[in-house]
Amino acid sequence: TISAVTSGLTVDKLRLSSGKNLTIGSTSEIITVKDSLILNYGLVNVNSYTRLHTSAAAGVSGGNDTSFVVNGYSIHHVGNTSKTYTWHIGHTSGDYRPVTLGSFSTSKTTDQYFFARCINGGPAFSVALPSNTKNISTVNHWEVGAEEPSTVTSAYTLTFDYDSATTDDGVWDA
């Protein structure tokens, strides 16, 4: 378990390769990975009060059905740049559900953090969806956004991965 006494703990490298799981955080805190987040074998469990950040210089590698981040993490985006980000996320049931944010533009010219997490269970809708809406999973859904809600992000592509074989998400290719 990694937990900062005060918010602001920075680690150079976080590497999971032993098959053991790592729990991060116990209170409201930010833990930043400065150099690299390497996900080979084992889960990183981030509690719901903690934010796991990767710095702009940090590389994120690996990520698969045996190694991902539970409860999501944030990626540091440098203002006035265009980049593609992939979050290697899932939830404790063992579902690995990465999400990719393709090249995009944003109203912020300064640095900011974008986050993503996979949530167990289907989304709750307060409005009726169009009748031709298909492929809504009742097993998983995602939350993706900017940590500063006033940020306007546009012209982007989001790619969500799902499974229709091992743990059926109830989603299929049209």
XYZ file of C-alpha atoms in Angstrom:
174
model
C 0.000 0.000 0.000
C 1.277 3.449 -0.946
C -0.183 6.354 0.972
C 1.089 9.896 1.249
C 1.117 11.523 4.657
C 0.271 14.771 2.905
C -1.030 15.259 -0.582
C 1.718 15.536 -3.127
C 3.728 12.283 -3.096
C 5.779 11.814 -6.278
C 7.318 8.509 -7.351
C 9.743 8.227 -10.259
C 8.639 4.839 -11.555
C 5.704 2.585 -10.733
C 6.191 -0.912 -12.142
C 3.953 -3.918 -11.584
C 5.398 -7.205 -12.772
C 5.160 -9.657 -9.877
C 1.460 -10.513 -10.080
C 0.802 -8.885 -6.716
C -1.728 -6.068 -6.446
C -0.885 -2.585 -5.159
C -3.339 -0.363 -3.277
C -2.753 3.376 -3.492
C -4.145 5.982 -1.130
C -6.139 6.043 2.054
C -7.196 9.675 2.218
C -7.791 12.522 -0.204
C -4.409 12.875 -1.873
C -2.620 13.164 -5.199
C 0.122 10.712 -6.082
C 2.144 11.539 -9.212
C 4.168 9.115 -11.317
C 7.012 11.217 -12.716
C 8.890 8.899 -15.110
C 6.943 5.760 -16.026
C 3.919 3.643 -15.191
C 4.621 0.075 -16.273
C 1.741 -2.383 -16.102
C 2.961 -5.919 -16.812
C 1.343 -8.175 -14.200
C -0.749 -7.039 -11.231
C -3.467 -4.478 -10.508
C -3.083 -0.955 -9.146
C -6.102 -0.235 -6.928
C -6.633 3.500 -6.414
C -9.104 4.331 -3.663
C -11.979 6.652 -4.547
C -10.502 9.586 -2.574
C -7.076 9.505 -4.229
C -6.001 10.827 -7.622
C -3.212 8.971 -9.405
C -1.542 11.354 -11.878
C 1.022 10.643 -14.555
C 3.286 13.574 -15.412
C 3.553 14.939 -18.950
C 6.941 13.222 -19.306
C 5.784 9.865 -17.924
C 5.488 6.984 -20.295
C 2.689 4.487 -19.745
C 3.366 0.990 -21.018
C 1.933 -2.472 -20.750
C -1.671 -2.757 -19.751
C -3.542 -5.993 -20.367
C -6.145 -8.252 -18.773
C -3.725 -9.076 -15.918
C -2.420 -5.553 -15.287
C -4.393 -2.309 -15.224
C -5.532 0.506 -12.903
C -8.761 0.120 -10.915
C -10.710 3.391 -10.313
C -8.777 5.190 -13.055
C -6.032 7.755 -13.234
C -5.214 11.138 -14.752
C -2.825 11.985 -17.560
C -1.035 15.353 -17.672
C -1.676 17.127 -20.969
C 0.603 19.976 -22.048
C -1.341 22.944 -23.424
C -1.255 23.667 -27.167
C -0.227 20.116 -28.070
C -2.068 17.273 -29.736
C -1.498 13.768 -28.485
C -3.265 10.425 -28.217
C -3.681 8.949 -24.727
C -4.659 5.417 -23.720
C -5.775 4.692 -20.176
C -5.221 1.082 -19.075
C -8.196 0.760 -16.763
C -10.699 -1.787 -15.519
C -12.408 -2.849 -12.312
C -11.897 -5.401 -9.568
C -14.050 -8.050 -11.237
C -11.079 -8.535 -13.576
C -12.482 -6.687 -16.596
C -9.739 -4.800 -18.460
C -11.434 -1.983 -20.391
C -8.935 0.524 -21.823
C -10.097 3.790 -23.340
C -8.224 5.932 -25.880
C -8.612 9.677 -26.418
C -7.519 10.556 -29.947
C -6.116 13.836 -31.167
C -8.208 16.729 -29.960
C -8.350 20.443 -29.345
C -9.065 22.165 -26.066
C -9.999 25.652 -24.936
C -7.145 25.647 -22.398
C -3.711 26.776 -23.491
C -2.202 25.818 -20.142
C -1.450 22.351 -18.818
C -4.275 20.247 -17.440
C -5.170 16.701 -16.448
C -7.598 14.378 -18.216
C -8.904 11.339 -16.362
C -10.669 8.101 -17.187
C -12.095 5.245 -15.185
C -14.156 2.136 -15.836
C -17.239 1.700 -13.662
C -18.856 -1.641 -12.916
C -22.521 -1.701 -13.956
C -24.514 0.009 -16.665
C -24.935 3.772 -16.791
C -27.984 5.471 -15.319
C -29.899 7.617 -17.789
C -32.228 10.408 -16.782
C -33.511 10.872 -20.337
C -34.755 8.391 -22.900
C -32.240 7.453 -25.563
C -33.210 7.402 -29.240
C -34.845 4.136 -30.269
C -32.021 3.363 -32.706
C -29.397 3.462 -29.928
C -27.638 0.099 -29.752
C -24.876 -1.518 -27.806
C -25.375 -0.020 -24.348
C -23.547 -2.266 -21.889
C -25.276 -3.125 -18.641
C -21.975 -4.554 -17.363
C -19.513 -1.629 -17.649
C -19.401 2.057 -18.458
C -16.729 4.746 -18.448
C -16.194 8.213 -17.030
C -13.806 10.401 -19.048
C -13.210 14.103 -18.518
C -10.978 16.993 -17.565
C -10.198 17.700 -13.932
C -11.151 21.318 -14.606
C -14.786 21.078 -15.717
C -14.719 24.505 -17.391
C -12.387 23.113 -20.047
C -13.995 22.757 -23.469
C -12.543 19.855 -25.422
C -13.609 19.294 -29.011
C -12.765 17.460 -32.223
C -11.772 14.288 -30.383
C -12.190 10.576 -30.849
C -12.862 8.226 -27.941
C -12.320 4.506 -28.395
C -13.761 2.122 -25.801
C -12.783 -1.530 -25.599
C -15.269 -4.175 -24.589
C -15.380 -7.961 -24.425
C -18.007 -10.117 -26.068
C -16.346 -13.459 -25.338
C -14.817 -13.827 -21.858
C -16.917 -11.454 -19.762
C -19.736 -10.475 -22.071
C -20.460 -6.752 -21.932
C -23.577 -7.228 -24.049
C -22.021 -5.143 -26.825
C -21.342 -6.355 -30.341
C -20.063 -4.956 -33.618
C -22.910 -3.636 -35.769
